[in-house]
Tab-separated table of C-alpha atoms and ligand atoms in Angstrom:
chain	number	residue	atom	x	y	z
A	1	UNK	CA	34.468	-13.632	9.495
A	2	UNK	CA	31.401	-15.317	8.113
A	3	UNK	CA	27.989	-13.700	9.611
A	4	UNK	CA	26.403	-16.068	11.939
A	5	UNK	CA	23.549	-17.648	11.055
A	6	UNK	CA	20.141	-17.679	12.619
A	7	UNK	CA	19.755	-21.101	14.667
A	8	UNK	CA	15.830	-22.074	14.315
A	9	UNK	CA	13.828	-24.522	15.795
A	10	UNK	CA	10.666	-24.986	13.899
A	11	UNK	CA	7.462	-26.632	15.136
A	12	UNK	CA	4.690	-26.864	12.515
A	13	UNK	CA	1.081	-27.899	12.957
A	14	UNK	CA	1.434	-29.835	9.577
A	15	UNK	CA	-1.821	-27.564	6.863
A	16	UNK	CA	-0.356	-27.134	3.581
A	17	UNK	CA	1.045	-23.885	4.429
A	18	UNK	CA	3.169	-24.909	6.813
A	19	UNK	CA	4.969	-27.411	4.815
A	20	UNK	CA	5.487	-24.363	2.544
A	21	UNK	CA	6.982	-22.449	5.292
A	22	UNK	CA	9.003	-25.558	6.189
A	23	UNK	CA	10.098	-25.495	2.192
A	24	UNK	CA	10.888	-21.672	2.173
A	25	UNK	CA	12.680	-21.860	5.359
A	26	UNK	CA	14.881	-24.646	3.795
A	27	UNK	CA	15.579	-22.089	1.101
A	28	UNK	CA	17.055	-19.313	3.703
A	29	UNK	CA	20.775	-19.349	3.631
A	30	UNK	CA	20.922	-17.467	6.289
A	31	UNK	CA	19.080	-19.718	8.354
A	32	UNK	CA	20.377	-22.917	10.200
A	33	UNK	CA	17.285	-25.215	10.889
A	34	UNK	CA	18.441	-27.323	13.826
A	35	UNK	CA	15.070	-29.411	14.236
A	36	UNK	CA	11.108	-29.702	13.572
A	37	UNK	CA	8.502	-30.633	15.942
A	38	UNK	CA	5.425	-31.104	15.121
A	39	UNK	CA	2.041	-30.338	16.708
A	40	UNK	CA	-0.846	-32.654	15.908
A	41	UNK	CA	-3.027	-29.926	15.568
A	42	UNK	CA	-4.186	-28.834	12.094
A	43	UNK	CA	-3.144	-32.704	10.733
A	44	UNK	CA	-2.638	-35.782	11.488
A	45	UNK	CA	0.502	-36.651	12.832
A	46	UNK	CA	1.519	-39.390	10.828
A	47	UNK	CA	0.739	-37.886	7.516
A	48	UNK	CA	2.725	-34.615	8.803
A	49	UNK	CA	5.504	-36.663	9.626
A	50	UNK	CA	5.718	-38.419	6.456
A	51	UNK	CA	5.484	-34.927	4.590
A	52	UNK	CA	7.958	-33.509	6.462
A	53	UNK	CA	10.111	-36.444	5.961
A	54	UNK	CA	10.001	-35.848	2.472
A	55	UNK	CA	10.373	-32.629	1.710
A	56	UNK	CA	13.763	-33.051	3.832
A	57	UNK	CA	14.934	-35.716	1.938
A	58	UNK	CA	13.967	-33.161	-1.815
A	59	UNK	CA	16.152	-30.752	0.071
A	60	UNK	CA	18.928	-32.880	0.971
A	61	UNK	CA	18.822	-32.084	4.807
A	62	UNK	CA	17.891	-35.872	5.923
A	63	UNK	CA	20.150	-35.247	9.330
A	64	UNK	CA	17.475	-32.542	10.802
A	65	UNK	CA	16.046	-34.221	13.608
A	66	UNK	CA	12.067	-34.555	13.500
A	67	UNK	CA	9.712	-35.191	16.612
A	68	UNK	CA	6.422	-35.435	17.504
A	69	UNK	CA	4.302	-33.188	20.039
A	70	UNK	CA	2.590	-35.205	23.146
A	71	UNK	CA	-0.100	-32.566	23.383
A	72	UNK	CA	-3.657	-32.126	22.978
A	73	UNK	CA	-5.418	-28.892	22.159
A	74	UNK	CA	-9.237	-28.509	24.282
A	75	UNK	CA	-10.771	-27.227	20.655
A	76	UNK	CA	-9.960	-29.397	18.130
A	77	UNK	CA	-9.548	-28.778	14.622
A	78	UNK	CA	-12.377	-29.974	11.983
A	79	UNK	CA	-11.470	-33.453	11.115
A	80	UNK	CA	-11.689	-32.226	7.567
A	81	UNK	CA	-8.863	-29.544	7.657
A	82	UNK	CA	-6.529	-31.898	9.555
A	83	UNK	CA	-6.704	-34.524	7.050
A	84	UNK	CA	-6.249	-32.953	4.172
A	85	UNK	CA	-2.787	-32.292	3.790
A	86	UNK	CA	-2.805	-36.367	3.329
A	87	UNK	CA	-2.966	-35.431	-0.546
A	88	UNK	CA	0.385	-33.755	-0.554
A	89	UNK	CA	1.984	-37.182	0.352
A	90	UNK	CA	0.196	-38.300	-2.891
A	91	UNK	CA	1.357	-35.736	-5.569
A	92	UNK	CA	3.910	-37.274	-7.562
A	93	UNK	CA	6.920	-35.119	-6.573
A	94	UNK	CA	6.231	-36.888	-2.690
A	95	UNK	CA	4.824	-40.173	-4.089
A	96	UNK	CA	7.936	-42.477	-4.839
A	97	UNK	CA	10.231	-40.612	-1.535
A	98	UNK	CA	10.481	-42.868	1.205
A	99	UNK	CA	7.777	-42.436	3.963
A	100	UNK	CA	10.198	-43.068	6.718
A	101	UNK	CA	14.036	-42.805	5.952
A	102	UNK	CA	15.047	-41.953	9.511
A	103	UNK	CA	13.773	-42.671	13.012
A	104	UNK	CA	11.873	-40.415	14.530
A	105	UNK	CA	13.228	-38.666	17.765
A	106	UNK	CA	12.343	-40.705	20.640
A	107	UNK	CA	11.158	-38.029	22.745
A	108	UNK	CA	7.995	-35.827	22.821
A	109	UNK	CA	8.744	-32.333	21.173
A	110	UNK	CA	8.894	-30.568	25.100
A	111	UNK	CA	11.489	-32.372	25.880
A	112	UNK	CA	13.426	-32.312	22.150
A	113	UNK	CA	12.976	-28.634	22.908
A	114	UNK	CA	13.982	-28.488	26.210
A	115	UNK	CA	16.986	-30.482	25.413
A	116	UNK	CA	17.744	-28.317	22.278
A	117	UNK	CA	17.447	-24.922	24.106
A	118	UNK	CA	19.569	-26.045	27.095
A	119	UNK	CA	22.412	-27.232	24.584
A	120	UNK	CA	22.441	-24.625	22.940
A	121	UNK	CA	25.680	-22.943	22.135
A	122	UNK	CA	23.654	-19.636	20.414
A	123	UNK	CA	20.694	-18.064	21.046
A	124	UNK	CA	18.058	-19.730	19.031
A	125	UNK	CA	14.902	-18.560	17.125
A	126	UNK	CA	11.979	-20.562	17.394
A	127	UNK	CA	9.356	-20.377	14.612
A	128	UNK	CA	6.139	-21.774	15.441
A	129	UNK	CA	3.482	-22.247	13.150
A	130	UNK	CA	0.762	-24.242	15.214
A	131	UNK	CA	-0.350	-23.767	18.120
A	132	UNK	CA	2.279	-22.992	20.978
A	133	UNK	CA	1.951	-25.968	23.741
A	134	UNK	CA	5.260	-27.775	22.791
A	135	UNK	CA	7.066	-24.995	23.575
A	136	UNK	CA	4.964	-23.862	26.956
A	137	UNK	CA	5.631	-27.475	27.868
A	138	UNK	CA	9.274	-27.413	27.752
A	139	UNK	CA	9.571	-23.935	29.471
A	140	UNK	CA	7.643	-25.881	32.057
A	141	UNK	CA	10.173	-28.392	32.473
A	142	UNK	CA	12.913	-25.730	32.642
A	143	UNK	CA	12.301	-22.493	32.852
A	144	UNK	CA	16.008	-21.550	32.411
A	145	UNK	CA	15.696	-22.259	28.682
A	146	UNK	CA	13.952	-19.261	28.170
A	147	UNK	CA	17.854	-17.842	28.199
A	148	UNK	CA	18.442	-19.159	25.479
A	149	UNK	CA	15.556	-17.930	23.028
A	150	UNK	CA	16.562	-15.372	21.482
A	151	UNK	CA	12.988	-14.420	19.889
A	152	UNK	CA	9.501	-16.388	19.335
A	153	UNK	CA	7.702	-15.597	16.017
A	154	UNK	CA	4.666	-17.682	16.179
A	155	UNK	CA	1.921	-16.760	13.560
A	156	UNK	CA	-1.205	-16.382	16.110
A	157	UNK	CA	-3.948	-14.264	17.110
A	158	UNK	CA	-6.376	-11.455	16.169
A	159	UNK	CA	-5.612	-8.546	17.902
A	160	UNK	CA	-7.911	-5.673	16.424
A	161	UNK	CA	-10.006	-7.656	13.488
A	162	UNK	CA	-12.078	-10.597	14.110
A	163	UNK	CA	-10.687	-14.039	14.324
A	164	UNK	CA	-11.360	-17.146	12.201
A	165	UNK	CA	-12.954	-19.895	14.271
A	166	UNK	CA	-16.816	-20.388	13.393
A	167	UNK	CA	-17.696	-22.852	15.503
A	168	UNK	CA	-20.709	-23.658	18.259
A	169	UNK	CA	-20.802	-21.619	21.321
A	170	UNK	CA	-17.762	-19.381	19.764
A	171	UNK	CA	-18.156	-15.820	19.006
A	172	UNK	CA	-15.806	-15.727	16.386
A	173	UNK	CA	-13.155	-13.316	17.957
A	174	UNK	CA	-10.564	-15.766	18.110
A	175	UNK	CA	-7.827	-17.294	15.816
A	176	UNK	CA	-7.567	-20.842	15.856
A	177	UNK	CA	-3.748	-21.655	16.716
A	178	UNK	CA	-4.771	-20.117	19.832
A	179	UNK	CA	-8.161	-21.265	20.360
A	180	UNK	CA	-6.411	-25.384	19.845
A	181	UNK	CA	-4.863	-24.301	23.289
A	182	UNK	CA	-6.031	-20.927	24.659
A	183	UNK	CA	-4.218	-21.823	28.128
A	184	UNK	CA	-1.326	-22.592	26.804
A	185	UNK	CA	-1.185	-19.400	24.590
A	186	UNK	CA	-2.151	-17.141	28.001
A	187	UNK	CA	0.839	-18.831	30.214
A	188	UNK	CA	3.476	-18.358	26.814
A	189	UNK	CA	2.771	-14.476	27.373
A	190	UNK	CA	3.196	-14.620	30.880
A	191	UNK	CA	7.059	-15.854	30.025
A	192	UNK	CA	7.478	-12.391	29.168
A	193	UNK	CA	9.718	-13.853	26.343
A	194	UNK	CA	10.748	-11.664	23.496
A	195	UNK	CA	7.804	-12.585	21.106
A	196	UNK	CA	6.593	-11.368	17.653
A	197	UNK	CA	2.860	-12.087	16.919
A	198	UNK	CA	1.709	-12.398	13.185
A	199	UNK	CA	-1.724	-12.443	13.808
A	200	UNK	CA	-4.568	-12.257	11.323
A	201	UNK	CA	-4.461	-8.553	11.423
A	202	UNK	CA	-1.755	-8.475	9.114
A	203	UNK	CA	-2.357	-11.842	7.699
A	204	UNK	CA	-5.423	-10.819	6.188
A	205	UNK	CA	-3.642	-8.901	3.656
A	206	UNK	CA	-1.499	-11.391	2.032
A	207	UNK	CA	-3.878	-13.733	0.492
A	208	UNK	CA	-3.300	-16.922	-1.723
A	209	UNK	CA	-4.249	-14.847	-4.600
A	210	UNK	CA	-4.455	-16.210	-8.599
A	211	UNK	CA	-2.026	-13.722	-9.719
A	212	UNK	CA	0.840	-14.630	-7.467
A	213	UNK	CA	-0.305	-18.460	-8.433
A	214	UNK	CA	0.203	-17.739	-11.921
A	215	UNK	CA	3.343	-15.633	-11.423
A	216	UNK	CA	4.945	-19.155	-9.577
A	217	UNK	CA	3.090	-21.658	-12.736
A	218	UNK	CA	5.877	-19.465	-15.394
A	219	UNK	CA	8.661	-20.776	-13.318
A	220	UNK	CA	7.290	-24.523	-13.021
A	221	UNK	CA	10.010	-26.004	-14.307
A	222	UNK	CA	12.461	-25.074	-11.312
A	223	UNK	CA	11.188	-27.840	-8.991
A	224	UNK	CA	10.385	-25.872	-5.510
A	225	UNK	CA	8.040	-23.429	-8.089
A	226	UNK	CA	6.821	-26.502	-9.046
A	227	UNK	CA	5.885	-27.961	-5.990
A	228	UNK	CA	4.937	-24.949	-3.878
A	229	UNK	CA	2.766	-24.325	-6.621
A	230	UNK	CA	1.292	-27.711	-6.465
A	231	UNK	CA	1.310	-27.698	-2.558
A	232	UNK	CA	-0.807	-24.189	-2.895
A	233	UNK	CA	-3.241	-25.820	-5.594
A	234	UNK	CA	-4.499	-28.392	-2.928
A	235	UNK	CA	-6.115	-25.487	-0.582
A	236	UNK	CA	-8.174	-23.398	-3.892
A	237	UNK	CA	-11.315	-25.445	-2.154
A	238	UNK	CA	-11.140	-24.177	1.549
A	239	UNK	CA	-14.685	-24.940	3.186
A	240	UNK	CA	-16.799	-22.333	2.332
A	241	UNK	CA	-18.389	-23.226	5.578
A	242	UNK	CA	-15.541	-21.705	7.316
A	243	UNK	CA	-13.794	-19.354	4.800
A	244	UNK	CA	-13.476	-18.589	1.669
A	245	UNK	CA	-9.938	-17.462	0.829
A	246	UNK	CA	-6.384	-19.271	2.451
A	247	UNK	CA	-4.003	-17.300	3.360
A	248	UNK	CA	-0.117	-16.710	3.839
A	249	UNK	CA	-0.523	-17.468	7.060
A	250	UNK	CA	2.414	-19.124	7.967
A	251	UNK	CA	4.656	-18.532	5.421
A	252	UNK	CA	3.953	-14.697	5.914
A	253	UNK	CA	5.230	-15.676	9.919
A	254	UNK	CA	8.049	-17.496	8.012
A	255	UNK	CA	9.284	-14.749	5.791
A	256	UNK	CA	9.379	-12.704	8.796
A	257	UNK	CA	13.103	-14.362	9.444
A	258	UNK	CA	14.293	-13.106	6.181
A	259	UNK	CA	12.785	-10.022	5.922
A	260	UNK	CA	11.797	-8.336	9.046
A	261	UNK	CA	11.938	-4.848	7.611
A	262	UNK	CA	9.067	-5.302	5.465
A	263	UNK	CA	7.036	-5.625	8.495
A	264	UNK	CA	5.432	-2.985	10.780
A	265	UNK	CA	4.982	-3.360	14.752
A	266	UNK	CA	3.611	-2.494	17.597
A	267	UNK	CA	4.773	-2.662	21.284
A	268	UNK	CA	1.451	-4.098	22.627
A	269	UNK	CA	0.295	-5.232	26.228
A	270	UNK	CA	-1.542	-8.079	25.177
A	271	UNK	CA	-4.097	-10.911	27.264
A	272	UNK	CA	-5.173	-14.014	26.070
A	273	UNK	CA	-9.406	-15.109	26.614
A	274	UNK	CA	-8.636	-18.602	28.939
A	275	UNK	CA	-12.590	-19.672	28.525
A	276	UNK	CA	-16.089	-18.771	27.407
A	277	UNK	CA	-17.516	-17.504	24.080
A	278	UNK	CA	-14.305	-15.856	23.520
A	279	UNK	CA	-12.126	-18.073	24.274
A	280	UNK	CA	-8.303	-17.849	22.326
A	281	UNK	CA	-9.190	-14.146	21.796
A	282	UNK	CA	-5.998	-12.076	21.820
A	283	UNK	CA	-6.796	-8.790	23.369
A	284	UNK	CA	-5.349	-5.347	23.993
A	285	UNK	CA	-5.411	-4.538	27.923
A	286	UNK	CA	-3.231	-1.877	28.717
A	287	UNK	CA	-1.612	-2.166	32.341
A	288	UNK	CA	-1.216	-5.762	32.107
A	289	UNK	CA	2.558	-5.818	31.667
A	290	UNK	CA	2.721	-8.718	28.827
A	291	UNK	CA	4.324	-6.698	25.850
A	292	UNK	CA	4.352	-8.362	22.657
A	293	UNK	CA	5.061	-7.074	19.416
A	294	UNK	CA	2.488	-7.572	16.826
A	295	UNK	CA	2.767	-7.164	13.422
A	296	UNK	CA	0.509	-4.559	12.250
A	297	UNK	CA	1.368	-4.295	8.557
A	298	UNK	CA	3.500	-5.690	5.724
A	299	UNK	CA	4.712	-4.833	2.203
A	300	UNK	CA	3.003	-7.151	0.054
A	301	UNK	CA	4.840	-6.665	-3.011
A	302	UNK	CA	8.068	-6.851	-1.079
A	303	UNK	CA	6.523	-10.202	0.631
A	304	UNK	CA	5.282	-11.982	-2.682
A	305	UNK	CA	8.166	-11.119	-4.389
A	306	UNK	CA	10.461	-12.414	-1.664
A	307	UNK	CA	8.689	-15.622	-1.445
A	308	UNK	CA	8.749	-15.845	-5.410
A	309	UNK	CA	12.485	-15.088	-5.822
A	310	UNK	CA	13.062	-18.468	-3.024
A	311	UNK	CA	11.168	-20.725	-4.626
A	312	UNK	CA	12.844	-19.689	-7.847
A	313	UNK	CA	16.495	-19.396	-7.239
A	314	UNK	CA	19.166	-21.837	-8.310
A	315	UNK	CA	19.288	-24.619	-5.913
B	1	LIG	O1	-5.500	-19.722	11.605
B	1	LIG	C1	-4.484	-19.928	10.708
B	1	LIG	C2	-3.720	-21.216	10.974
B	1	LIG	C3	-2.382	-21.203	10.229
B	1	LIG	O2	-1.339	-21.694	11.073
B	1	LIG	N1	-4.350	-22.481	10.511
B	1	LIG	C4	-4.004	-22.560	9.066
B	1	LIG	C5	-2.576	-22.077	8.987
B	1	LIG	O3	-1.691	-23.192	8.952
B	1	LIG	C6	-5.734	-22.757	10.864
B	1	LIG	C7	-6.781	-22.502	9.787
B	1	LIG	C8	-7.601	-21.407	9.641
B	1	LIG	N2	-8.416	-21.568	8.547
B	1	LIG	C9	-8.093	-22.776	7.979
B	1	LIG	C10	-7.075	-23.371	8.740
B	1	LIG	C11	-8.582	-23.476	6.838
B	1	LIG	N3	-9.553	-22.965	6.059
B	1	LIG	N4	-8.028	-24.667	6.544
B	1	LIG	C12	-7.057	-25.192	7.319
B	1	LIG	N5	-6.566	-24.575	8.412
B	2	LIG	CA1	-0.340	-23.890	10.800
């Protein structure tokens, strides 16, 4: 008997990190990637599409179905930060691919999700790296897919360190794939589904750092070194404005799939800040009966050295 794989559905919010998530999860052989939607959140959608596009057809998976999110998050992103990732389609590993090889799915990623989850023949993981309305939306069209999840990881919140948006009226307690949407993040708890939170708590610790940079340049010429290490070049000049230092985010959230016993949790009963100056805060309040488990801590080495051996394997 072969082992089953893990069925994923991946929605993305299209920053340069999660395209490298999307590229290490595409590395996972233990992972069966049955679609992509994408959230025009951090990015632009058309530019995410056409990067996603491409790194499926470098992979050789051109069959995975792509769609788009109809959604629209009450704090937008900087302009600045969501059209960045615009370069990637420009680096000559992306340049020449073709910007469009397939149609894109017809419908709006709640109902590609909807649709997926209900025809589902295994329980299926769902990955988010953006913000988390697609998937609210389709448990709003049908609650009964929530049956078929078998767990959320979603790479979101700050549950006991300060958050990352620095914006007017905002006192800086929340993190911003839950500040795009805050109501959307508060009624995704309230599913009571089984969700895994990698929030900046334990996010903070895995930075983009020089050394693991230089560790991927001595393997440049296998080409996913190559281009993560190209992808990861593009975000050395984060917005001082903002923050000085990118980090694993996502692909931390990612690696979670692979290696879940580097990772520490916690059982936590967690509430989400709807409105006000702390609005898309993620916030301990015992008694209120929406248990999450957040990721407190993580193995670095075992992390960086996970991610390195991926994007350095024989393809
Ligand atoms: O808050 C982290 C989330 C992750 O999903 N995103 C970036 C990652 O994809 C928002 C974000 C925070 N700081 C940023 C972000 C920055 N300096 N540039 C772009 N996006
Ligand atoms: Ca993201």
């Amino acid at each position: 008997n072969l082992p089953q794989k893990l069925s994923v559905l991946f929605d993305h919010d299209g920053s340069a990190d999660d395209f490298l998530s999307l590229l290490l999860l595409l590395t996972m052989d233990a992972v069966d990637l049955q679609g992509i939607c994408i959230t025009p959140a951090d990015c632009y959608a058309e530019q995410a599409v056409e990067t996603t596009w491409k790194l499926l057809q470098l992979t050789q998976r051109p069959a995975i179905p792509v769609s788009v999110g109809d959604c629209h998050g009450v704090n937008a992103f900087p302009a600045a930060w969501r059209a960045k990732p615009r370069i990637l389609n420009a680096l000559p590993a992306l340049l020449n691919l073709d910007p469009a090889p397939t149609p894109l799915d017809a419908r709006p990623s709640a109902v590609f999700l909807r649709d997926a989850l209900a025809q589902a023949t295994q329980p299926v993981t769902l990955l988010l790296t953006g913000p988390c309305t697609n998937l609210v939306q389709a448990l709003d069209l049908d609650p009964s897919i929530a049956g078929n999840i078998a767990r959320v990881v979603w790479m979101g919140g700050a549950v006991d360190v300060e958050g990352n948006v620095r914006t007017y009226n905002h006192d800086g307690s929340a993190e911003w794939n839950v500040f795009w949407d805050p109501a959307a993040a508060a009624r995704l708890l309230a599913y009571q589904l089984p969700l895994t939170l990698i929030p900046l708590d334990v996010t903070n610790t895995v930075p983009v750092s020089k050394a693991f940079l230089q560790s991927l340049a001595r393997h440049m010429a296998h080409p996913w070194a190559n281009l993560a290490g190209q992808f990861w070049a593009t975000t050395v000049d984060t917005i001082p404005a903002y923050e000085y230092t990118y980090f694993m985010w996502d692909v931390l959230a990612t690696s979670y799939l692979a290696i879940p016993e580097a990772f520490r949790l916690e059982r936590v009963e967690l509430r989400v800040v709807a409105s006000g100056p702390s609005a898309g805060r993620t916030q301990r309040q015992p008694g209120c009966e929406q248990w999450v488990q957040v990721a407190t801590q993580v193995d670095q080495a075992a992390f960086y050295a996970y991610v390195l051996q991926q994007f350095t394997q024989s393809a």
